């Protein structure tokens, strides 16, 4: 096996590892939204809806596993059992916080 073949194997293994990590992070967030404590639910919803927490964002996790973030977001929130008015209030609060500075 030459160096290029070895590097290719390492890249493929690294990519698979990153995909597994992104999948695990998303699954944990989905579980937190549906079955977590109130704090876990709130944090997971914020991570899913705001999309700007750290470097390993919801959008990045979705893109790593080749999924459209908006489609995944809508699906998860629709299946969460959390009433739409509650989610709307969270989004409104986020908008007000951003405007306040």
mmCIF file of C-alpha atoms in Angstrom:
data_model
loop_
_atom_site.group_PDB
_atom_site.id
_atom_site.type_symbol
_atom_site.label_atom_id
_atom_site.label_comp_id
_atom_site.label_asym_id
_atom_site.label_seq_id
_atom_site.Cartn_x
_atom_site.Cartn_y
_atom_site.Cartn_z
ATOM 1 C CA UNK A 1 0.000 0.000 0.000
ATOM 2 C CA UNK A 2 1.427 3.347 -0.990
ATOM 3 C CA UNK A 3 1.169 6.624 0.964
ATOM 4 C CA UNK A 4 -1.677 7.960 -1.184
ATOM 5 C CA UNK A 5 -3.752 4.810 -0.608
ATOM 6 C CA UNK A 6 -2.979 4.997 3.121
ATOM 7 C CA UNK A 7 -3.975 8.676 3.278
ATOM 8 C CA UNK A 8 -7.169 7.874 1.402
ATOM 9 C CA UNK A 9 -8.053 5.170 3.939
ATOM 10 C CA UNK A 10 -7.364 7.561 6.817
ATOM 11 C CA UNK A 11 -9.519 10.256 5.224
ATOM 12 C CA UNK A 12 -12.368 7.791 4.696
ATOM 13 C CA UNK A 13 -12.117 6.545 8.288
ATOM 14 C CA UNK A 14 -12.025 10.108 9.609
ATOM 15 C CA UNK A 15 -15.049 11.051 7.514
ATOM 16 C CA UNK A 16 -16.994 8.037 8.825
ATOM 17 C CA UNK A 17 -16.046 8.965 12.387
ATOM 18 C CA UNK A 18 -17.209 12.551 11.913
ATOM 19 C CA UNK A 19 -20.461 11.329 10.348
ATOM 20 C CA UNK A 20 -21.064 8.999 13.318
ATOM 21 C CA UNK A 21 -20.340 11.823 15.757
ATOM 22 C CA UNK A 22 -22.691 14.226 13.950
ATOM 23 C CA UNK A 23 -25.415 11.554 13.907
ATOM 24 C CA UNK A 24 -24.966 10.879 17.620
ATOM 25 C CA UNK A 25 -25.147 14.591 18.475
ATOM 26 C CA UNK A 26 -28.339 14.987 16.424
ATOM 27 C CA UNK A 27 -29.930 11.886 17.948
ATOM 28 C CA UNK A 28 -29.144 13.139 21.450
ATOM 29 C CA UNK A 29 -30.716 16.511 20.656
ATOM 30 C CA UNK A 30 -33.808 14.797 19.219
ATOM 31 C CA UNK A 31 -34.081 12.623 22.328
ATOM 32 C CA UNK A 32 -33.669 15.674 24.571
ATOM 33 C CA UNK A 33 -36.428 17.528 22.698
ATOM 34 C CA UNK A 34 -38.911 14.716 23.119
ATOM 35 C CA UNK A 35 -37.964 13.105 26.444
ATOM 36 C CA UNK A 36 -35.516 15.356 28.251
ATOM 37 C CA UNK A 37 -35.971 17.464 31.325
ATOM 38 C CA UNK A 38 -37.366 20.937 30.764
ATOM 39 C CA UNK A 39 -33.838 22.336 30.740
ATOM 40 C CA UNK A 40 -32.625 19.701 28.249
ATOM 41 C CA UNK A 41 -35.628 20.368 26.034
ATOM 42 C CA UNK A 42 -35.045 24.116 26.095
ATOM 43 C CA UNK A 43 -31.327 23.771 25.343
ATOM 44 C CA UNK A 44 -31.940 21.280 22.534
ATOM 45 C CA UNK A 45 -34.639 23.470 20.970
ATOM 46 C CA UNK A 46 -32.358 26.487 21.177
ATOM 47 C CA UNK A 47 -29.509 24.529 19.554
ATOM 48 C CA UNK A 48 -31.819 23.333 16.767
ATOM 49 C CA UNK A 49 -33.535 26.663 16.127
ATOM 50 C CA UNK A 50 -30.769 29.219 16.671
ATOM 51 C CA UNK A 51 -28.004 27.359 14.937
ATOM 52 C CA UNK A 52 -25.044 29.303 16.284
ATOM 53 C CA UNK A 53 -23.780 27.366 19.312
ATOM 54 C CA UNK A 54 -20.052 26.781 18.992
ATOM 55 C CA UNK A 55 -18.430 25.209 16.018
ATOM 56 C CA UNK A 56 -20.414 21.955 15.942
ATOM 57 C CA UNK A 57 -23.747 23.515 15.013
ATOM 58 C CA UNK A 58 -27.044 21.897 14.119
ATOM 59 C CA UNK A 59 -26.552 22.966 10.509
ATOM 60 C CA UNK A 60 -23.073 21.461 10.376
ATOM 61 C CA UNK A 61 -24.265 18.159 11.845
ATOM 62 C CA UNK A 62 -27.043 17.977 9.236
ATOM 63 C CA UNK A 63 -24.706 18.813 6.362
ATOM 64 C CA UNK A 64 -22.118 16.251 7.504
ATOM 65 C CA UNK A 65 -24.741 13.517 7.112
ATOM 66 C CA UNK A 66 -26.086 15.037 3.881
ATOM 67 C CA UNK A 67 -29.416 16.282 5.231
ATOM 68 C CA UNK A 68 -31.075 19.644 4.677
ATOM 69 C CA UNK A 69 -31.053 21.481 8.043
ATOM 70 C CA UNK A 70 -34.406 23.218 7.459
ATOM 71 C CA UNK A 71 -36.143 19.958 6.568
ATOM 72 C CA UNK A 72 -34.680 18.180 9.599
ATOM 73 C CA UNK A 73 -35.528 21.140 11.848
ATOM 74 C CA UNK A 74 -39.167 21.228 10.720
ATOM 75 C CA UNK A 75 -39.519 17.455 11.075
ATOM 76 C CA UNK A 76 -38.019 17.293 14.577
ATOM 77 C CA UNK A 77 -39.997 20.224 15.925
ATOM 78 C CA UNK A 78 -43.238 18.942 14.375
ATOM 79 C CA UNK A 79 -42.736 15.525 16.011
ATOM 80 C CA UNK A 80 -41.583 16.940 19.337
ATOM 81 C CA UNK A 81 -45.053 17.316 20.783
ATOM 82 C CA UNK A 82 -44.184 20.863 21.826
ATOM 83 C CA UNK A 83 -46.977 23.281 20.887
ATOM 84 C CA UNK A 84 -46.171 25.641 18.029
ATOM 85 C CA UNK A 85 -47.038 28.768 20.073
ATOM 86 C CA UNK A 86 -44.327 27.822 22.588
ATOM 87 C CA UNK A 87 -41.749 27.440 19.796
ATOM 88 C CA UNK A 88 -42.886 30.744 18.289
ATOM 89 C CA UNK A 89 -42.407 32.504 21.643
ATOM 90 C CA UNK A 90 -38.883 31.082 21.894
ATOM 91 C CA UNK A 91 -38.084 32.409 18.428
ATOM 92 C CA UNK A 92 -39.627 35.798 19.245
ATOM 93 C CA UNK A 93 -37.558 36.011 22.436
ATOM 94 C CA UNK A 94 -34.427 35.257 20.420
ATOM 95 C CA UNK A 95 -35.251 38.043 17.966
ATOM 96 C CA UNK A 96 -35.793 40.504 20.834
ATOM 97 C CA UNK A 97 -32.500 39.491 22.453
ATOM 98 C CA UNK A 98 -30.621 40.037 19.189
ATOM 99 C CA UNK A 99 -32.233 43.468 18.703
ATOM 100 C CA UNK A 100 -31.383 44.454 22.273
ATOM 101 C CA UNK A 101 -27.840 43.717 21.549
#
